[in-house]
Amino acid sequence: MGLKILFEDEHIMVVKKDAGIPVQAGKLRMMDLQGLIKNELYKRNRKGGEPYLGLIHRLDQPVEGVMVFAKTPFAAGSLSEQVTDGRMKKHYLALLCGKPETDEGTLVDYLVKDGRTNTSSVAKAGEKDAKRSELNYKVLKRNDETTLVEVELITGRHHQIRVQMSNAGWPLYGDTKYNPAFQETKEHVQTALCAYQLSFVHPKSKKVMEFSIEPDNSMLKQS
């Protein structure tokens, strides 16, 4: 499980996160993506000292996908602002257990995070700590029992895609938290979700940067 760099310059590093590796380790002795990147930067740093690394956004541990990290405080500020104002675009591939009635749609819910169980759930608007959550989806392929969709994430909430799809009646294939069909499984099943495309404006050059990957998860391959 090595570091997979898609792009790097003095301001940013774009990497592919593998499924199963956390962005930040919650357990001691467990390697995380931040640790892999910092180890690489340490090796190159001839001046010594801890290298700067800004975490801009997150992906759930079971999810693979493209992520961008900031290598300077200036880049971190610019990228974080783009997350807030919507200029950073995130697109996912997801395999749903179920069949959306329409080929395109928008889901809007209010989600509440439970830190004790590391889960989120749908709540009513106005409920304490409930955050508005929005995504767009587009059907790419319909199978007998599953549907492959592209998801554009408008907001970035904890477990958002997994929770909203489950609430709509189309839980993700392999999701052991929110899909009842997989909650009792004894075997490892990879959650069929991949952050396959990311775009943003480069903090310094102001050039629009776009990165795409092919999912490793065979369930997400259209062919």
Short mmCIF file of C-alpha atoms in Angstrom, two decimals:
data_model
loop_
_atom_site.label_atom_id
_atom_site.label_comp_id
_atom_site.label_asym_id
_atom_site.label_seq_id
_atom_site.Cartn_x
_atom_site.Cartn_y
_atom_site.Cartn_z
CA MET A 1 0.00 0.00 0.00
CA GLY A 2 2.28 2.74 -1.29
CA LEU A 3 1.75 6.40 -2.04
CA LYS A 4 0.20 7.01 -5.47
CA ILE A 5 0.94 10.57 -6.60
CA LEU A 6 -1.06 11.86 -9.59
CA PHE A 7 0.36 15.39 -9.59
CA GLU A 8 2.67 17.47 -7.46
CA ASP A 9 4.33 20.88 -7.43
CA GLU A 10 5.54 23.21 -4.69
CA HIS A 11 1.96 24.12 -3.71
CA ILE A 12 -0.17 20.96 -3.90
CA MET A 13 -0.08 17.18 -4.07
CA VAL A 14 -2.85 15.17 -5.73
CA VAL A 15 -2.98 11.49 -4.81
CA LYS A 16 -5.09 8.39 -5.27
CA LYS A 17 -6.37 7.02 -1.96
CA ASP A 18 -6.81 3.25 -1.85
CA ALA A 19 -9.91 1.71 -0.33
CA GLY A 20 -9.31 0.59 3.25
CA ILE A 21 -6.72 3.17 4.24
CA PRO A 22 -7.92 6.00 6.52
CA VAL A 23 -7.13 9.59 5.66
CA GLN A 24 -6.30 10.13 9.33
CA ALA A 25 -5.62 7.16 11.61
CA GLY A 26 -8.02 6.73 14.49
CA LYS A 27 -5.99 3.89 15.95
CA LEU A 28 -2.37 3.78 17.08
CA ARG A 29 0.08 1.97 14.80
CA MET A 30 -2.32 2.16 11.87
CA MET A 31 -0.81 3.87 8.84
CA ASP A 32 -2.94 6.57 7.25
CA LEU A 33 -2.75 8.56 4.04
CA GLN A 34 -1.50 11.68 5.81
CA GLY A 35 1.29 9.61 7.34
CA LEU A 36 2.31 8.17 3.98
CA ILE A 37 2.53 11.65 2.46
CA LYS A 38 4.42 13.13 5.43
CA ASN A 39 6.90 10.25 5.36
CA GLU A 40 7.57 10.99 1.69
CA LEU A 41 8.02 14.71 2.37
CA TYR A 42 10.33 13.99 5.31
CA LYS A 43 12.59 11.95 3.04
CA ARG A 44 12.97 14.89 0.66
CA ASN A 45 13.36 17.58 3.31
CA ARG A 46 17.09 18.21 3.58
CA LYS A 47 16.63 21.19 5.90
CA GLY A 48 14.93 19.10 8.57
CA GLY A 49 11.81 19.99 10.51
CA GLU A 50 8.25 18.86 10.03
CA PRO A 51 6.89 19.47 6.52
CA TYR A 52 3.64 21.38 6.15
CA LEU A 53 0.65 19.34 4.95
CA GLY A 54 -2.86 20.79 4.81
CA LEU A 55 -5.86 18.44 4.85
CA ILE A 56 -8.52 19.96 2.58
CA HIS A 57 -11.22 17.30 2.35
CA ARG A 58 -11.82 13.71 3.39
CA LEU A 59 -12.89 10.33 2.09
CA ASP A 60 -14.38 7.52 4.16
CA GLN A 61 -11.96 4.70 4.94
CA PRO A 62 -13.73 2.13 2.69
CA VAL A 63 -13.77 4.54 -0.26
CA GLU A 64 -11.11 4.91 -2.94
CA GLY A 65 -10.55 8.10 -4.88
CA VAL A 66 -8.74 11.30 -5.78
CA MET A 67 -7.67 13.74 -3.06
CA VAL A 68 -5.72 17.00 -3.03
CA PHE A 69 -3.46 18.12 -0.18
CA ALA A 70 -1.88 21.54 0.34
CA LYS A 71 1.88 21.86 0.81
CA THR A 72 1.74 25.50 1.95
CA PRO A 73 -0.63 27.52 4.16
CA PHE A 74 -1.39 29.75 1.16
CA ALA A 75 -2.52 26.75 -0.90
CA ALA A 76 -4.53 25.41 2.03
CA GLY A 77 -6.44 28.67 2.34
CA SER A 78 -7.23 28.83 -1.36
CA LEU A 79 -8.37 25.21 -1.62
CA SER A 80 -10.44 25.38 1.58
CA GLU A 81 -12.19 28.44 0.21
CA GLN A 82 -13.03 26.51 -2.96
CA VAL A 83 -14.57 23.73 -0.88
CA THR A 84 -16.74 26.30 0.89
CA ASP A 85 -17.87 28.23 -2.19
CA GLY A 86 -18.39 25.17 -4.40
CA ARG A 87 -15.62 25.71 -6.92
CA MET A 88 -14.05 22.39 -5.96
CA LYS A 89 -16.07 19.75 -7.84
CA LYS A 90 -16.27 16.14 -6.64
CA HIS A 91 -17.74 13.35 -8.74
CA TYR A 92 -18.23 9.76 -7.61
CA LEU A 93 -19.20 6.41 -9.08
CA ALA A 94 -21.56 4.37 -6.92
CA LEU A 95 -23.28 1.02 -7.35
CA LEU A 96 -26.73 1.08 -5.79
CA CYS A 97 -28.80 -1.88 -4.62
CA GLY A 98 -32.09 -0.79 -6.10
CA LYS A 99 -33.50 1.14 -9.01
CA PRO A 100 -34.03 4.91 -9.00
CA GLU A 101 -37.21 5.73 -10.90
CA THR A 102 -35.63 8.61 -12.82
CA ASP A 103 -32.35 8.68 -14.75
CA GLU A 104 -31.32 11.95 -13.10
CA GLY A 105 -32.23 13.53 -9.81
CA THR A 106 -31.29 15.56 -6.76
CA LEU A 107 -31.41 14.44 -3.14
CA VAL A 108 -31.69 17.01 -0.34
CA ASP A 109 -31.71 15.85 3.28
CA TYR A 110 -30.61 17.08 6.69
CA LEU A 111 -27.97 14.88 8.33
CA VAL A 112 -26.87 14.53 11.93
CA LYS A 113 -23.58 12.89 12.88
CA ASP A 114 -23.27 10.59 15.89
CA GLY A 115 -19.65 10.66 16.99
CA ARG A 116 -20.11 7.74 19.39
CA THR A 117 -21.05 5.31 16.62
CA ASN A 118 -19.29 7.11 13.76
CA THR A 119 -22.52 7.15 11.76
CA SER A 120 -24.86 9.77 10.36
CA SER A 121 -28.63 9.73 9.98
CA VAL A 122 -31.36 11.74 8.30
CA ALA A 123 -33.09 14.28 10.54
CA LYS A 124 -35.71 16.99 10.18
CA ALA A 125 -34.79 20.51 9.10
CA GLY A 126 -34.20 22.63 12.16
CA GLU A 127 -33.24 19.71 14.37
CA LYS A 128 -30.17 20.33 16.54
CA ASP A 129 -26.89 19.87 14.62
CA ALA A 130 -28.75 18.87 11.43
CA LYS A 131 -26.86 20.02 8.32
CA ARG A 132 -28.36 20.49 4.87
CA SER A 133 -26.96 17.88 2.49
CA GLU A 134 -27.36 17.88 -1.29
CA LEU A 135 -26.19 15.71 -4.16
CA ASN A 136 -27.06 15.15 -7.81
CA TYR A 137 -27.10 11.70 -9.40
CA LYS A 138 -27.21 10.40 -12.97
CA VAL A 139 -27.87 6.80 -13.95
CA LEU A 140 -25.09 5.30 -16.10
CA LYS A 141 -26.17 1.66 -16.27
CA ARG A 142 -29.13 -0.38 -15.05
CA ASN A 143 -28.65 -4.05 -14.15
CA ASP A 144 -31.13 -6.64 -12.86
CA GLU A 145 -30.80 -5.71 -9.17
CA THR A 146 -28.29 -2.86 -9.14
CA THR A 147 -27.79 0.56 -10.72
CA LEU A 148 -24.51 2.29 -11.53
CA VAL A 149 -24.72 6.05 -11.01
CA GLU A 150 -22.49 9.10 -11.17
CA VAL A 151 -22.87 11.36 -8.16
CA GLU A 152 -21.98 15.05 -7.96
CA LEU A 153 -21.49 16.03 -4.35
CA ILE A 154 -22.79 19.53 -3.69
CA THR A 155 -22.14 19.52 0.07
CA GLY A 156 -19.56 17.45 1.91
CA ARG A 157 -21.12 15.81 4.96
CA HIS A 158 -20.05 12.80 7.00
CA HIS A 159 -20.94 9.60 5.06
CA GLN A 160 -23.25 11.75 2.95
CA ILE A 161 -23.63 9.67 -0.21
CA ARG A 162 -23.97 6.43 1.75
CA VAL A 163 -26.63 7.85 4.09
CA GLN A 164 -28.68 9.70 1.48
CA MET A 165 -28.76 6.79 -0.94
CA SER A 166 -29.78 4.40 1.83
CA ASN A 167 -32.52 6.78 2.95
CA ALA A 168 -33.80 6.99 -0.64
CA GLY A 169 -34.11 3.19 -0.72
CA TRP A 170 -30.98 2.49 -2.78
CA PRO A 171 -28.16 1.60 -0.34
CA LEU A 172 -24.67 1.12 -1.72
CA TYR A 173 -23.47 -2.36 -2.63
CA GLY A 174 -21.08 -3.64 0.03
CA ASP A 175 -21.82 -0.92 2.59
CA THR A 176 -21.74 -2.66 5.98
CA LYS A 177 -22.93 0.44 7.87
CA TYR A 178 -25.98 1.54 5.89
CA ASN A 179 -27.01 -1.42 3.73
CA PRO A 180 -28.96 -4.02 5.77
CA ALA A 181 -28.08 -6.72 3.23
CA PHE A 182 -24.39 -6.44 4.16
CA GLN A 183 -24.52 -5.62 7.87
CA GLU A 184 -24.22 -9.25 8.95
CA THR A 185 -21.70 -10.38 6.36
CA LYS A 186 -18.64 -12.20 7.68
CA GLU A 187 -16.55 -11.75 4.57
CA HIS A 188 -14.82 -8.56 3.46
CA VAL A 189 -16.79 -6.72 0.79
CA GLN A 190 -15.55 -3.44 -0.63
CA THR A 191 -18.04 -0.59 -0.56
CA ALA A 192 -18.87 0.21 -4.19
CA LEU A 193 -18.06 3.92 -4.08
CA CYS A 194 -15.19 5.77 -5.75
CA ALA A 195 -14.35 9.48 -5.84
CA TYR A 196 -13.23 9.14 -9.42
CA GLN A 197 -13.00 12.80 -10.49
CA LEU A 198 -11.84 15.99 -8.77
CA SER A 199 -11.48 19.50 -10.17
CA PHE A 200 -10.37 22.79 -8.63
CA VAL A 201 -8.50 26.00 -9.43
CA HIS A 202 -4.76 25.88 -8.80
CA PRO A 203 -3.99 28.20 -5.87
CA LYS A 204 -1.11 29.95 -7.63
CA SER A 205 -1.54 29.66 -11.40
CA LYS A 206 -5.36 29.91 -11.26
CA LYS A 207 -5.50 27.17 -13.88
CA VAL A 208 -8.44 24.74 -13.68
CA MET A 209 -7.05 21.35 -12.67
CA GLU A 210 -9.01 18.13 -13.28
CA PHE A 211 -8.01 14.61 -12.30
CA SER A 212 -9.76 11.30 -12.98
CA ILE A 213 -8.99 7.71 -12.06
CA GLU A 214 -10.26 4.28 -13.04
CA PRO A 215 -11.80 2.50 -10.02
CA ASP A 216 -10.00 -0.59 -8.73
CA ASN A 217 -13.35 -1.96 -7.57
CA SER A 218 -14.54 -4.30 -10.32
CA MET A 219 -18.18 -3.66 -9.32
CA LEU A 220 -17.81 -0.07 -10.55
CA LYS A 221 -16.38 -0.84 -13.98
CA GLN A 222 -18.95 -0.22 -16.69
CA SER A 223 -17.51 -2.71 -19.17
#
